[in-house]
Amino acid sequence: AQKVTQAQTEISVVEKEDVTLDCVYETRDTTYYLFWYKQPPSGELVFLIRRNSFDEQNEISGRYSWNFQKSTSSFNFTITASQVVDSAVYFCALREYGNKLVFGAGTILRVKS
Amino acid sequence: EAQVTQNPRYLITVTGKKLTVTCSQNMNHEYMSWYRQDPGLGLRQIYYSMNVEVTDKGDVPEGYKVSRKEKRNFPLILESPSPNQTSLYFCASSLSGTGSYNSPLHFGNGTRLTVT
């Protein structure tokens, strides 16, 4: 069965520090998709990025970057020079064939000024 | 504006009193789903629907019902709510079918339900 593990329950950093959120997944499918979502204190879920299992290229978007490694079944998310506005709960998710999307437990990120 | 609309945002009810949380999307998405969010557990899928009149159980379906009579609507029904159903609920939608599995889910703003 598919499973997503976010081992870091909560992380606290000081503004401008870099921070990496870990995500490890389990799946028996060869075709799957990985996602990251952000949930700010206001509560809505905001889509950040998706990656399919055939594309191991890392991606950078501004201060955000993602490192996908099939060899270790990981899809880690790094925020460079963190800001207070980055404070949120971040969810990693896995989608297999059939559309079921399974979420990790989430990592609470607190960025202090 | 493309969106998923849930109502109500907040709901306080008593044990056993039937309730419905509505969900509507205007993106013509085939796939819709309900999740509940609980601390330390992330989001867990309750039910999902691949298209009209097609629904299936997720990971935590007990105590819930859904229906998909129209493409845009996917209401969540609690026939006899209990305190362990106190949670934050999200409705979501996306494209479906082969080639669409990388489509991100679009989420509603959530419904915070309290059952006393």
Short mmCIF file of C-alpha atoms in Angstrom, two decimals, chain A:
data_model
loop_
_atom_site.label_atom_id
_atom_site.label_comp_id
_atom_site.label_asym_id
_atom_site.label_seq_id
_atom_site.Cartn_x
_atom_site.Cartn_y
_atom_site.Cartn_z
CA ALA A 1 0.00 0.00 0.00
CA GLN A 2 1.11 3.54 -0.62
CA LYS A 3 2.46 5.52 2.29
CA VAL A 4 4.03 8.91 2.87
CA THR A 5 6.21 9.65 5.89
CA GLN A 6 7.12 13.11 7.08
CA ALA A 7 9.28 12.35 10.06
CA GLN A 8 9.69 15.97 11.17
CA THR A 9 6.63 16.91 13.16
CA GLU A 10 7.73 20.47 13.79
CA ILE A 11 10.69 22.62 12.80
CA SER A 12 11.60 26.04 14.15
CA VAL A 13 14.10 28.29 12.42
CA VAL A 14 15.14 31.89 12.56
CA GLU A 15 14.42 34.08 9.58
CA LYS A 16 16.96 33.81 6.74
CA GLU A 17 17.98 30.30 7.71
CA ASP A 18 17.65 27.55 5.13
CA VAL A 19 15.37 24.67 6.05
CA THR A 20 14.70 21.28 4.48
CA LEU A 21 11.48 19.35 4.94
CA ASP A 22 11.81 15.62 4.47
CA CYS A 23 9.39 13.33 2.67
CA VAL A 24 9.80 9.59 2.19
CA TYR A 25 7.26 7.55 0.28
CA GLU A 26 6.38 3.93 -0.36
CA THR A 27 4.67 2.61 -3.45
CA ARG A 28 4.61 -0.53 -5.56
CA ASP A 29 3.63 1.35 -8.70
CA THR A 30 6.18 2.37 -11.29
CA THR A 31 4.06 5.34 -12.31
CA TYR A 32 3.16 7.76 -9.58
CA TYR A 33 3.09 11.43 -8.78
CA LEU A 34 4.37 13.41 -5.85
CA PHE A 35 3.05 16.71 -4.59
CA TRP A 36 3.76 19.32 -1.97
CA TYR A 37 1.02 21.45 -0.44
CA LYS A 38 1.25 24.36 1.95
CA GLN A 39 -1.35 25.11 4.61
CA PRO A 40 -0.85 28.62 6.04
CA PRO A 41 -2.45 29.64 9.34
CA SER A 42 -5.58 30.72 7.44
CA GLY A 43 -6.23 27.03 6.78
CA GLU A 44 -6.51 26.66 3.02
CA LEU A 45 -4.40 24.14 1.14
CA VAL A 46 -2.15 25.61 -1.52
CA PHE A 47 -0.58 23.47 -4.23
CA LEU A 48 3.19 24.06 -4.54
CA ILE A 49 4.67 21.48 -6.91
CA ARG A 50 4.14 18.11 -8.57
CA ARG A 51 6.67 15.63 -9.85
CA ASN A 52 6.08 12.40 -11.77
CA SER A 53 8.08 9.23 -11.21
CA PHE A 54 9.84 9.50 -14.58
CA ASP A 55 11.24 12.93 -13.93
CA GLU A 56 14.04 13.02 -11.40
CA GLN A 57 15.14 16.51 -12.25
CA ASN A 58 15.38 18.78 -9.28
CA GLU A 59 13.39 21.97 -9.46
CA ILE A 60 13.94 25.46 -8.19
CA SER A 61 11.29 28.12 -7.95
CA GLY A 62 12.52 31.28 -6.30
CA ARG A 63 13.46 30.41 -2.73
CA TYR A 64 11.90 26.95 -3.03
CA SER A 65 13.65 23.87 -4.35
CA TRP A 66 12.76 20.20 -4.49
CA ASN A 67 15.05 17.19 -4.54
CA PHE A 68 13.47 14.01 -5.91
CA GLN A 69 15.50 10.81 -5.51
CA LYS A 70 13.91 7.53 -6.55
CA SER A 71 16.85 5.55 -5.15
CA THR A 72 15.93 6.64 -1.64
CA SER A 73 12.19 7.19 -2.30
CA SER A 74 12.47 10.74 -1.12
CA PHE A 75 11.06 14.05 -2.29
CA ASN A 76 12.54 16.71 -0.02
CA PHE A 77 11.64 20.38 -0.02
CA THR A 78 14.11 23.15 0.80
CA ILE A 79 13.30 26.77 1.56
CA THR A 80 16.27 29.07 1.20
CA ALA A 81 16.51 32.22 3.29
CA SER A 82 13.27 31.48 5.11
CA GLN A 83 10.79 34.23 5.90
CA VAL A 84 8.09 34.58 8.51
CA VAL A 85 5.47 34.17 5.77
CA ASP A 86 6.79 30.67 5.18
CA SER A 87 5.36 29.62 8.54
CA ALA A 88 2.79 26.96 7.72
CA VAL A 89 2.09 23.26 7.73
CA TYR A 90 3.60 21.53 4.72
CA PHE A 91 2.22 18.29 3.35
CA CYS A 92 3.84 15.85 1.01
CA ALA A 93 1.47 13.61 -0.97
CA LEU A 94 1.63 10.62 -3.30
CA ARG A 95 -0.81 9.78 -6.06
CA GLU A 96 -0.88 6.39 -7.72
CA TYR A 97 -2.90 5.12 -10.64
CA GLY A 98 -6.58 5.47 -9.83
CA ASN A 99 -6.35 8.99 -8.48
CA LYS A 100 -6.07 8.21 -4.78
CA LEU A 101 -3.92 10.88 -3.17
CA VAL A 102 -2.29 9.91 0.13
CA PHE A 103 -0.87 12.57 2.41
CA GLY A 104 1.87 12.53 4.98
CA ALA A 105 1.14 13.74 8.50
CA GLY A 106 2.57 17.16 7.72
CA THR A 107 5.45 19.22 9.06
CA ILE A 108 4.79 22.40 11.00
CA LEU A 109 7.33 25.05 10.08
CA ARG A 110 7.75 28.03 12.38
CA VAL A 111 9.94 30.85 11.16
CA LYS A 112 10.81 33.38 13.84
CA SER A 113 11.88 36.93 13.14
#
